[in-house]
Amino acid sequence: MHPMLNTAVKAARRGAAVINRASFDLDRVIVNEKDHNDFVTDVDQAAEQAIIEVLSKAYPDHSFICEESGASANVNDETEFVWIIDPLDGTTNFMHGFPQYAISIALQQRGVVTQALVYDPVRNDLFTASKGAGAYLNEKRIRVNKLDRVANALLGTGYKVGSPAALHEYLKMYGIMAERSHGVRRAGSAALDLAYVACGRLDGFYEKGLKPWDIAAGALLVTEAGGIAAEFNGETKYMESGNIVAASPKVFGQMLGLLAEFA
Ligand code: IPD
Ligand code: CA
């Protein structure tokens, strides 16, 4: 394993210890609402601090973009090393004791994500990928499904409360995709949804309005597992737009076709 990915694993396990400890006593978790139905807990913050502590100790010169504490000063696409962190993707699930959430850590080098980790502390599923070196689940190589028809696919999606127009679009997309596949799951952690595409538990995923920390690690997992990740119009700037479709190559093409009116 690449040494920087190895350090990320250490950091994720430290974050997971914070999350697991808190999961035994959810009544004590302190919840704040950042926006309507957009929550942060003291556990998100403590896990993020634990992760940053490990990474910044190992790499004092590296920069950070984190869901809760924000970005280091002057980070841009030329910055040599940037860690992109979501300490608890699926905060709402966590708050309710619904066991579907994950830690997401990616390393971006001069604008390109090169290392990725998504860790599910409930199932102890550790998904990792290094650019050009494949994707792994608990150190076993993973590949996207070979499925060639979206009609036989199980898909994932997500939605963060937004404008009435965004809700209308989400519901319309949901109707089309649910009709044309085996089904669409809205499990509540985009990072984990993408990891599931990488290992074949899902055949495809789509969502609009995501943030870089929701996508960065999961997208590299998918591409290193032989899949495709792109925007709804097929362009590659999903980290900027937050709009992503990810799937095995054949299913991906058919998903883009079905989602064309939303590109
Ligand atoms: C959210 C989850 C969810 C997705 C939302 C994200 P959070 O992240 O990934 O699945 O639908 O768009 O914001 O807030 O739980 O870290
Ligand atoms: Ca998130």
PDB file of C-alpha atoms and ligand atoms in Angstrom:
ATOM      1  CA  MET A   1       0.000   0.000   0.000  1.00  0.00           C
ATOM      2  CA  HIS A   2       1.206   3.528  -0.804  1.00  0.00           C
ATOM      3  CA  PRO A   3       2.685   5.040   2.395  1.00  0.00           C
ATOM      4  CA  MET A   4       0.361   8.056   2.294  1.00  0.00           C
ATOM      5  CA  LEU A   5      -2.672   5.784   1.921  1.00  0.00           C
ATOM      6  CA  ASN A   6      -1.368   3.769   4.821  1.00  0.00           C
ATOM      7  CA  THR A   7      -1.280   6.914   6.951  1.00  0.00           C
ATOM      8  CA  ALA A   8      -4.833   7.697   5.818  1.00  0.00           C
ATOM      9  CA  VAL A   9      -5.911   4.245   7.028  1.00  0.00           C
ATOM     10  CA  LYS A  10      -4.380   4.998  10.422  1.00  0.00           C
ATOM     11  CA  ALA A  11      -6.215   8.343  10.502  1.00  0.00           C
ATOM     12  CA  ALA A  12      -9.520   6.729   9.492  1.00  0.00           C
ATOM     13  CA  ARG A  13      -9.235   4.132  12.241  1.00  0.00           C
ATOM     14  CA  ARG A  14      -8.655   6.929  14.755  1.00  0.00           C
ATOM     15  CA  GLY A  15     -11.773   8.720  13.463  1.00  0.00           C
ATOM     16  CA  ALA A  16     -13.738   5.466  13.527  1.00  0.00           C
ATOM     17  CA  ALA A  17     -12.876   4.934  17.192  1.00  0.00           C
ATOM     18  CA  VAL A  18     -14.527   8.291  17.980  1.00  0.00           C
ATOM     19  CA  ILE A  19     -17.606   7.396  15.896  1.00  0.00           C
ATOM     20  CA  ASN A  20     -17.968   3.859  17.277  1.00  0.00           C
ATOM     21  CA  ARG A  21     -17.649   5.017  20.876  1.00  0.00           C
ATOM     22  CA  ALA A  22     -20.362   7.636  20.342  1.00  0.00           C
ATOM     23  CA  SER A  23     -22.656   5.177  18.534  1.00  0.00           C
ATOM     24  CA  PHE A  24     -23.226   3.293  21.808  1.00  0.00           C
ATOM     25  CA  ASP A  25     -24.844   6.346  23.404  1.00  0.00           C
ATOM     26  CA  LEU A  26     -26.613   8.348  20.710  1.00  0.00           C
ATOM     27  CA  ASP A  27     -28.672  10.257  23.290  1.00  0.00           C
ATOM     28  CA  ARG A  28     -25.526  12.133  24.280  1.00  0.00           C
ATOM     29  CA  VAL A  29     -24.654  13.225  20.736  1.00  0.00           C
ATOM     30  CA  ILE A  30     -24.929  16.999  20.341  1.00  0.00           C
ATOM     31  CA  VAL A  31     -26.697  17.926  17.104  1.00  0.00           C
ATOM     32  CA  ASN A  32     -26.671  21.291  15.345  1.00  0.00           C
ATOM     33  CA  GLU A  33     -28.647  22.101  12.210  1.00  0.00           C
ATOM     34  CA  LYS A  34     -26.369  23.934   9.713  1.00  0.00           C
ATOM     35  CA  ASP A  35     -29.267  24.416   7.329  1.00  0.00           C
ATOM     36  CA  HIS A  36     -32.721  22.849   7.004  1.00  0.00           C
ATOM     37  CA  ASN A  37     -32.109  19.070   7.387  1.00  0.00           C
ATOM     38  CA  ASP A  38     -28.326  19.559   7.137  1.00  0.00           C
ATOM     39  CA  PHE A  39     -26.872  18.392  10.428  1.00  0.00           C
ATOM     40  CA  VAL A  40     -23.502  18.404  12.144  1.00  0.00           C
ATOM     41  CA  THR A  41     -22.808  16.647  15.437  1.00  0.00           C
ATOM     42  CA  ASP A  42     -20.006  16.921  17.952  1.00  0.00           C
ATOM     43  CA  VAL A  43     -19.009  13.453  16.703  1.00  0.00           C
ATOM     44  CA  ASP A  44     -18.441  14.725  13.133  1.00  0.00           C
ATOM     45  CA  GLN A  45     -16.210  17.439  14.583  1.00  0.00           C
ATOM     46  CA  ALA A  46     -14.280  15.193  16.985  1.00  0.00           C
ATOM     47  CA  ALA A  47     -13.724  12.526  14.302  1.00  0.00           C
ATOM     48  CA  GLU A  48     -12.490  15.193  11.876  1.00  0.00           C
ATOM     49  CA  GLN A  49     -10.032  16.529  14.445  1.00  0.00           C
ATOM     50  CA  ALA A  50      -8.727  12.999  15.154  1.00  0.00           C
ATOM     51  CA  ILE A  51      -8.196  12.392  11.423  1.00  0.00           C
ATOM     52  CA  ILE A  52      -6.494  15.751  10.819  1.00  0.00           C
ATOM     53  CA  GLU A  53      -4.235  15.211  13.821  1.00  0.00           C
ATOM     54  CA  VAL A  54      -2.799  11.969  12.405  1.00  0.00           C
ATOM     55  CA  LEU A  55      -2.367  13.377   8.886  1.00  0.00           C
ATOM     56  CA  SER A  56      -0.903  16.746   9.874  1.00  0.00           C
ATOM     57  CA  LYS A  57       1.543  15.102  12.251  1.00  0.00           C
ATOM     58  CA  ALA A  58       2.801  12.857   9.447  1.00  0.00           C
ATOM     59  CA  TYR A  59       2.661  15.592   6.783  1.00  0.00           C
ATOM     60  CA  PRO A  60       2.961  19.060   8.385  1.00  0.00           C
ATOM     61  CA  ASP A  61       3.170  20.806   4.990  1.00  0.00           C
ATOM     62  CA  HIS A  62       0.006  19.299   3.492  1.00  0.00           C
ATOM     63  CA  SER A  63      -3.243  21.260   3.104  1.00  0.00           C
ATOM     64  CA  PHE A  64      -6.820  20.242   3.932  1.00  0.00           C
ATOM     65  CA  ILE A  65     -10.351  20.633   2.624  1.00  0.00           C
ATOM     66  CA  CYS A  66     -12.677  19.305   5.316  1.00  0.00           C
ATOM     67  CA  GLU A  67     -16.465  19.204   5.588  1.00  0.00           C
ATOM     68  CA  GLU A  68     -16.574  20.646   9.096  1.00  0.00           C
ATOM     69  CA  SER A  69     -13.467  22.816   9.587  1.00  0.00           C
ATOM     70  CA  GLY A  70     -13.182  24.124   6.025  1.00  0.00           C
ATOM     71  CA  ALA A  71     -10.141  24.570   3.828  1.00  0.00           C
ATOM     72  CA  SER A  72      -6.541  25.610   4.553  1.00  0.00           C
ATOM     73  CA  ALA A  73      -5.586  29.059   3.261  1.00  0.00           C
ATOM     74  CA  ASN A  74      -4.784  29.425  -0.450  1.00  0.00           C
ATOM     75  CA  VAL A  75      -5.685  25.887  -1.535  1.00  0.00           C
ATOM     76  CA  ASN A  76      -6.078  25.581  -5.306  1.00  0.00           C
ATOM     77  CA  ASP A  77      -5.509  23.077  -8.112  1.00  0.00           C
ATOM     78  CA  GLU A  78      -1.784  23.808  -8.052  1.00  0.00           C
ATOM     79  CA  THR A  79      -1.415  22.922  -4.370  1.00  0.00           C
ATOM     80  CA  GLU A  80       0.897  19.948  -4.140  1.00  0.00           C
ATOM     81  CA  PHE A  81      -0.903  17.880  -1.477  1.00  0.00           C
ATOM     82  CA  VAL A  82      -4.487  18.419  -0.317  1.00  0.00           C
ATOM     83  CA  TRP A  83      -6.377  15.977   1.908  1.00  0.00           C
ATOM     84  CA  ILE A  84     -10.134  16.083   1.214  1.00  0.00           C
ATOM     85  CA  ILE A  85     -12.025  14.756   4.219  1.00  0.00           C
ATOM     86  CA  ASP A  86     -15.589  13.914   5.176  1.00  0.00           C
ATOM     87  CA  PRO A  87     -15.272  12.555   8.730  1.00  0.00           C
ATOM     88  CA  LEU A  88     -18.819  11.184   8.794  1.00  0.00           C
ATOM     89  CA  ASP A  89     -20.647  10.904   5.501  1.00  0.00           C
ATOM     90  CA  GLY A  90     -24.199   9.982   6.414  1.00  0.00           C
ATOM     91  CA  THR A  91     -24.527  12.164   9.522  1.00  0.00           C
ATOM     92  CA  THR A  92     -28.329  11.905   9.525  1.00  0.00           C
ATOM     93  CA  ASN A  93     -28.121   8.097   9.443  1.00  0.00           C
ATOM     94  CA  PHE A  94     -25.603   8.134  12.291  1.00  0.00           C
ATOM     95  CA  MET A  95     -27.810  10.386  14.449  1.00  0.00           C
ATOM     96  CA  HIS A  96     -30.703   7.963  14.045  1.00  0.00           C
ATOM     97  CA  GLY A  97     -28.667   4.795  14.590  1.00  0.00           C
ATOM     98  CA  PHE A  98     -29.236   3.731  10.969  1.00  0.00           C
ATOM     99  CA  PRO A  99     -25.991   1.837  10.318  1.00  0.00           C
ATOM    100  CA  GLN A 100     -25.004   3.278   6.948  1.00  0.00           C
ATOM    101  CA  TYR A 101     -22.276   5.907   7.184  1.00  0.00           C
ATOM    102  CA  ALA A 102     -18.578   6.197   6.435  1.00  0.00           C
ATOM    103  CA  ILE A 103     -15.363   8.143   6.715  1.00  0.00           C
ATOM    104  CA  SER A 104     -14.082   9.457   3.388  1.00  0.00           C
ATOM    105  CA  ILE A 105     -10.479  10.564   2.877  1.00  0.00           C
ATOM    106  CA  ALA A 106      -8.848  11.442  -0.445  1.00  0.00           C
ATOM    107  CA  LEU A 107      -5.458  12.874  -1.305  1.00  0.00           C
ATOM    108  CA  GLN A 108      -5.376  15.334  -4.191  1.00  0.00           C
ATOM    109  CA  GLN A 109      -2.013  16.104  -5.821  1.00  0.00           C
ATOM    110  CA  ARG A 110      -1.956  19.221  -7.988  1.00  0.00           C
ATOM    111  CA  GLY A 111      -5.674  18.888  -8.708  1.00  0.00           C
ATOM    112  CA  VAL A 112      -5.673  15.108  -9.291  1.00  0.00           C
ATOM    113  CA  VAL A 113      -6.991  12.634  -6.716  1.00  0.00           C
ATOM    114  CA  THR A 114      -4.332   9.952  -6.301  1.00  0.00           C
ATOM    115  CA  GLN A 115      -5.255   8.141  -3.065  1.00  0.00           C
ATOM    116  CA  ALA A 116      -8.701   7.216  -1.803  1.00  0.00           C
ATOM    117  CA  LEU A 117     -10.211   5.626   1.257  1.00  0.00           C
ATOM    118  CA  VAL A 118     -13.821   5.036   2.310  1.00  0.00           C
ATOM    119  CA  TYR A 119     -14.207   3.271   5.643  1.00  0.00           C
ATOM    120  CA  ASP A 120     -17.479   1.870   6.997  1.00  0.00           C
ATOM    121  CA  PRO A 121     -16.881   1.512  10.750  1.00  0.00           C
ATOM    122  CA  VAL A 122     -20.065  -0.510  11.259  1.00  0.00           C
ATOM    123  CA  ARG A 123     -19.143  -3.379   8.917  1.00  0.00           C
ATOM    124  CA  ASN A 124     -15.382  -2.792   9.177  1.00  0.00           C
ATOM    125  CA  ASP A 125     -15.303  -2.434   5.374  1.00  0.00           C
ATOM    126  CA  LEU A 126     -12.167  -0.611   4.285  1.00  0.00           C
ATOM    127  CA  PHE A 127     -12.243   0.488   0.634  1.00  0.00           C
ATOM    128  CA  THR A 128      -8.944   1.826  -0.736  1.00  0.00           C
ATOM    129  CA  ALA A 129      -7.510   2.831  -4.096  1.00  0.00           C
ATOM    130  CA  SER A 130      -4.326   4.389  -5.449  1.00  0.00           C
ATOM    131  CA  LYS A 131      -4.374   5.919  -8.914  1.00  0.00           C
ATOM    132  CA  GLY A 132      -3.168   3.357 -11.437  1.00  0.00           C
ATOM    133  CA  ALA A 133      -2.973   0.553  -8.873  1.00  0.00           C
ATOM    134  CA  GLY A 134      -6.573  -0.704  -8.592  1.00  0.00           C
ATOM    135  CA  ALA A 135      -9.232  -0.653  -5.888  1.00  0.00           C
ATOM    136  CA  TYR A 136      -9.510  -2.920  -2.858  1.00  0.00           C
ATOM    137  CA  LEU A 137     -11.993  -3.930  -0.167  1.00  0.00           C
ATOM    138  CA  ASN A 138     -10.193  -5.135   2.943  1.00  0.00           C
ATOM    139  CA  GLU A 139      -7.094  -5.732   0.778  1.00  0.00           C
ATOM    140  CA  LYS A 140      -8.952  -7.867  -1.796  1.00  0.00           C
ATOM    141  CA  ARG A 141      -9.082  -6.487  -5.339  1.00  0.00           C
ATOM    142  CA  ILE A 142     -12.546  -5.262  -6.348  1.00  0.00           C
ATOM    143  CA  ARG A 143     -14.135  -4.662  -9.757  1.00  0.00           C
ATOM    144  CA  VAL A 144     -17.389  -3.060 -10.834  1.00  0.00           C
ATOM    145  CA  ASN A 145     -20.119  -5.456 -11.980  1.00  0.00           C
ATOM    146  CA  LYS A 146     -19.954  -6.842 -15.511  1.00  0.00           C
ATOM    147  CA  LEU A 147     -23.698  -6.218 -15.968  1.00  0.00           C
ATOM    148  CA  ASP A 148     -24.484  -4.801 -19.392  1.00  0.00           C
ATOM    149  CA  ARG A 149     -28.117  -3.643 -19.064  1.00  0.00           C
ATOM    150  CA  VAL A 150     -29.389  -0.907 -16.794  1.00  0.00           C
ATOM    151  CA  ALA A 151     -32.728  -2.738 -16.870  1.00  0.00           C
ATOM    152  CA  ASN A 152     -31.109  -5.366 -14.612  1.00  0.00           C
ATOM    153  CA  ALA A 153     -29.221  -2.892 -12.419  1.00  0.00           C
ATOM    154  CA  LEU A 154     -29.585  -1.936  -8.777  1.00  0.00           C
ATOM    155  CA  LEU A 155     -28.873   1.789  -8.545  1.00  0.00           C
ATOM    156  CA  GLY A 156     -28.137   4.274  -5.782  1.00  0.00           C
ATOM    157  CA  THR A 157     -28.939   7.955  -5.475  1.00  0.00           C
ATOM    158  CA  GLY A 158     -29.165  10.706  -2.876  1.00  0.00           C
ATOM    159  CA  TYR A 159     -30.763  14.044  -2.194  1.00  0.00           C
ATOM    160  CA  LYS A 160     -29.975  16.991   0.010  1.00  0.00           C
ATOM    161  CA  VAL A 161     -32.953  19.288   0.666  1.00  0.00           C
ATOM    162  CA  GLY A 162     -32.786  22.176  -1.782  1.00  0.00           C
ATOM    163  CA  SER A 163     -35.063  24.412  -3.813  1.00  0.00           C
ATOM    164  CA  PRO A 164     -38.547  23.283  -4.947  1.00  0.00           C
ATOM    165  CA  ALA A 165     -37.103  23.019  -8.472  1.00  0.00           C
ATOM    166  CA  ALA A 166     -34.292  20.715  -7.241  1.00  0.00           C
ATOM    167  CA  LEU A 167     -36.833  18.524  -5.425  1.00  0.00           C
ATOM    168  CA  HIS A 168     -39.043  18.322  -8.516  1.00  0.00           C
ATOM    169  CA  GLU A 169     -36.048  17.335 -10.645  1.00  0.00           C
ATOM    170  CA  TYR A 170     -34.918  14.718  -8.106  1.00  0.00           C
ATOM    171  CA  LEU A 171     -38.363  13.127  -8.008  1.00  0.00           C
ATOM    172  CA  LYS A 172     -38.610  13.105 -11.800  1.00  0.00           C
ATOM    173  CA  MET A 173     -35.174  11.475 -12.105  1.00  0.00           C
ATOM    174  CA  TYR A 174     -36.141   8.953  -9.435  1.00  0.00           C
ATOM    175  CA  GLY A 175     -39.297   7.974 -11.311  1.00  0.00           C
ATOM    176  CA  ILE A 176     -37.435   7.384 -14.563  1.00  0.00           C
ATOM    177  CA  MET A 177     -34.546   5.455 -13.022  1.00  0.00           C
ATOM    178  CA  ALA A 178     -36.773   3.326 -10.751  1.00  0.00           C
ATOM    179  CA  GLU A 179     -38.975   2.369 -13.716  1.00  0.00           C
ATOM    180  CA  ARG A 180     -36.051   1.454 -15.934  1.00  0.00           C
ATOM    181  CA  SER A 181     -33.927  -0.578 -13.462  1.00  0.00           C
ATOM    182  CA  HIS A 182     -34.403  -3.208 -10.743  1.00  0.00           C
ATOM    183  CA  GLY A 183     -34.648  -0.360  -8.240  1.00  0.00           C
ATOM    184  CA  VAL A 184     -33.056   2.782  -6.801  1.00  0.00           C
ATOM    185  CA  ARG A 185     -31.765   2.901  -3.210  1.00  0.00           C
ATOM    186  CA  ARG A 186     -31.338   6.155  -1.283  1.00  0.00           C
ATOM    187  CA  ALA A 187     -29.093   4.865   1.484  1.00  0.00           C
ATOM    188  CA  GLY A 188     -27.784   8.199   2.831  1.00  0.00           C
ATOM    189  CA  SER A 189     -24.020   8.171   2.310  1.00  0.00           C
ATOM    190  CA  ALA A 190     -22.780   9.167  -1.133  1.00  0.00           C
ATOM    191  CA  ALA A 191     -19.205   8.100  -0.327  1.00  0.00           C
ATOM    192  CA  LEU A 192     -20.400   4.615   0.609  1.00  0.00           C
ATOM    193  CA  ASP A 193     -22.741   4.464  -2.402  1.00  0.00           C
ATOM    194  CA  LEU A 194     -19.742   5.080  -4.667  1.00  0.00           C
ATOM    195  CA  ALA A 195     -17.692   2.450  -2.815  1.00  0.00           C
ATOM    196  CA  TYR A 196     -20.612   0.041  -3.362  1.00  0.00           C
ATOM    197  CA  VAL A 197     -20.485   0.717  -7.109  1.00  0.00           C
ATOM    198  CA  ALA A 198     -16.751  -0.035  -7.018  1.00  0.00           C
ATOM    199  CA  CYS A 199     -17.294  -3.452  -5.421  1.00  0.00           C
ATOM    200  CA  GLY A 200     -20.451  -4.381  -7.330  1.00  0.00           C
ATOM    201  CA  ARG A 201     -22.991  -4.119  -4.506  1.00  0.00           C
ATOM    202  CA  LEU A 202     -24.584  -1.385  -6.620  1.00  0.00           C
ATOM    203  CA  ASP A 203     -24.400  -1.189 -10.416  1.00  0.00           C
ATOM    204  CA  GLY A 204     -24.636   2.565 -10.679  1.00  0.00           C
ATOM    205  CA  PHE A 205     -25.079   5.794  -8.713  1.00  0.00           C
ATOM    206  CA  TYR A 206     -26.235   9.316  -9.558  1.00  0.00           C
ATOM    207  CA  GLU A 207     -26.704  12.461  -7.504  1.00  0.00           C
ATOM    208  CA  LYS A 208     -26.657  16.216  -7.993  1.00  0.00           C
ATOM    209  CA  GLY A 209     -25.374  18.914  -5.646  1.00  0.00           C
ATOM    210  CA  LEU A 210     -22.697  16.941  -3.820  1.00  0.00           C
ATOM    211  CA  LYS A 211     -19.537  18.443  -2.287  1.00  0.00           C
ATOM    212  CA  PRO A 212     -15.917  17.505  -3.071  1.00  0.00           C
ATOM    213  CA  TRP A 213     -15.586  15.583   0.220  1.00  0.00           C
ATOM    214  CA  ASP A 214     -18.621  13.408  -0.651  1.00  0.00           C
ATOM    215  CA  ILE A 215     -17.153  12.431  -4.031  1.00  0.00           C
ATOM    216  CA  ALA A 216     -13.351  12.644  -4.079  1.00  0.00           C
ATOM    217  CA  ALA A 217     -12.490   9.230  -2.633  1.00  0.00           C
ATOM    218  CA  GLY A 218     -15.508   7.340  -3.990  1.00  0.00           C
ATOM    219  CA  ALA A 219     -14.949   8.446  -7.577  1.00  0.00           C
ATOM    220  CA  LEU A 220     -11.351   7.154  -7.585  1.00  0.00           C
ATOM    221  CA  LEU A 221     -12.575   3.858  -6.112  1.00  0.00           C
ATOM    222  CA  VAL A 222     -15.026   3.507  -9.016  1.00  0.00           C
ATOM    223  CA  THR A 223     -12.525   4.323 -11.761  1.00  0.00           C
ATOM    224  CA  GLU A 224      -9.818   2.120 -10.239  1.00  0.00           C
ATOM    225  CA  ALA A 225     -12.384  -0.698 -10.108  1.00  0.00           C
ATOM    226  CA  GLY A 226     -12.898  -0.383 -13.870  1.00  0.00           C
ATOM    227  CA  GLY A 227     -15.954   1.890 -13.809  1.00  0.00           C
ATOM    228  CA  ILE A 228     -16.639   5.392 -15.098  1.00  0.00           C
ATOM    229  CA  ALA A 229     -17.432   8.552 -13.123  1.00  0.00           C
ATOM    230  CA  ALA A 230     -18.529  11.730 -14.901  1.00  0.00           C
ATOM    231  CA  GLU A 231     -21.059  14.529 -14.862  1.00  0.00           C
ATOM    232  CA  PHE A 232     -24.571  14.047 -16.270  1.00  0.00           C
ATOM    233  CA  ASN A 233     -23.340  15.479 -19.599  1.00  0.00           C
ATOM    234  CA  GLY A 234     -20.315  13.144 -19.651  1.00  0.00           C
ATOM    235  CA  GLU A 235     -17.809  15.878 -18.697  1.00  0.00           C
ATOM    236  CA  THR A 236     -15.297  15.214 -15.950  1.00  0.00           C
ATOM    237  CA  LYS A 237     -15.618  18.270 -13.706  1.00  0.00           C
ATOM    238  CA  TYR A 238     -17.839  16.570 -11.103  1.00  0.00           C
ATOM    239  CA  MET A 239     -15.642  17.775  -8.258  1.00  0.00           C
ATOM    240  CA  GLU A 240     -16.587  21.354  -9.208  1.00  0.00           C
ATOM    241  CA  SER A 241     -20.234  20.841 -10.159  1.00  0.00           C
ATOM    242  CA  GLY A 242     -21.053  18.187  -7.534  1.00  0.00           C
ATOM    243  CA  ASN A 243     -23.153  16.336 -10.129  1.00  0.00           C
ATOM    244  CA  ILE A 244     -22.033  12.764 -10.698  1.00  0.00           C
ATOM    245  CA  VAL A 245     -23.016   9.571 -12.466  1.00  0.00           C
ATOM    246  CA  ALA A 246     -20.862   6.520 -11.716  1.00  0.00           C
ATOM    247  CA  ALA A 247     -21.247   2.956 -12.974  1.00  0.00           C
ATOM    248  CA  SER A 248     -19.710   0.082 -14.867  1.00  0.00           C
ATOM    249  CA  PRO A 249     -19.004   1.162 -18.472  1.00  0.00           C
ATOM    250  CA  LYS A 250     -22.093  -0.307 -20.185  1.00  0.00           C
ATOM    251  CA  VAL A 251     -24.556   0.697 -17.478  1.00  0.00           C
ATOM    252  CA  PHE A 252     -22.941   4.155 -17.344  1.00  0.00           C
ATOM    253  CA  GLY A 253     -23.721   4.846 -21.016  1.00  0.00           C
ATOM    254  CA  GLN A 254     -27.345   3.799 -20.565  1.00  0.00           C
ATOM    255  CA  MET A 255     -27.708   5.886 -17.385  1.00  0.00           C
ATOM    256  CA  LEU A 256     -26.430   8.977 -19.242  1.00  0.00           C
ATOM    257  CA  GLY A 257     -29.035   8.304 -21.921  1.00  0.00           C
ATOM    258  CA  LEU A 258     -31.872   8.073 -19.370  1.00  0.00           C
ATOM    259  CA  LEU A 259     -30.627  11.172 -17.519  1.00  0.00           C
ATOM    260  CA  ALA A 260     -29.953  13.236 -20.655  1.00  0.00           C
ATOM    261  CA  GLU A 261     -32.777  15.720 -20.027  1.00  0.00           C
ATOM    262  CA  PHE A 262     -31.228  16.565 -16.618  1.00  0.00           C
ATOM    263  CA  ALA A 263     -27.692  17.249 -17.935  1.00  0.00           C
TER     264      ALA A 263
HETATM  265  C1  IPD B   1     -24.682  13.666   2.658  1.00  0.00           C
HETATM  266  C2  IPD B   1     -24.756  12.211   2.241  1.00  0.00           C
HETATM  267  C3  IPD B   1     -26.035  11.942   1.470  1.00  0.00           C
HETATM  268  C4  IPD B   1     -26.142  12.817   0.257  1.00  0.00           C
HETATM  269  C5  IPD B   1     -26.018  14.276   0.653  1.00  0.00           C
HETATM  270  C6  IPD B   1     -24.714  14.507   1.433  1.00  0.00           C
HETATM  271  P1  IPD B   1     -23.469  14.242   5.011  1.00  0.00           P
HETATM  272  O1  IPD B   1     -23.497  13.941   3.382  1.00  0.00           O
HETATM  273  O2  IPD B   1     -23.663  11.865   1.434  1.00  0.00           O
HETATM  274  O3  IPD B   1     -26.097  10.617   1.005  1.00  0.00           O
HETATM  275  O4  IPD B   1     -27.388  12.600  -0.360  1.00  0.00           O
HETATM  276  O5  IPD B   1     -26.011  15.036  -0.535  1.00  0.00           O
HETATM  277  O6  IPD B   1     -24.619  15.845   1.808  1.00  0.00           O
HETATM  278  O7  IPD B   1     -24.151  15.556   5.184  1.00  0.00           O
HETATM  279  O8  IPD B   1     -24.172  13.116   5.644  1.00  0.00           O
HETATM  280  O9  IPD B   1     -21.992  14.288   5.296  1.00  0.00           O
HETATM  281 CA    CA B   2     -20.984  14.171   3.211  1.00  0.00          CA
END
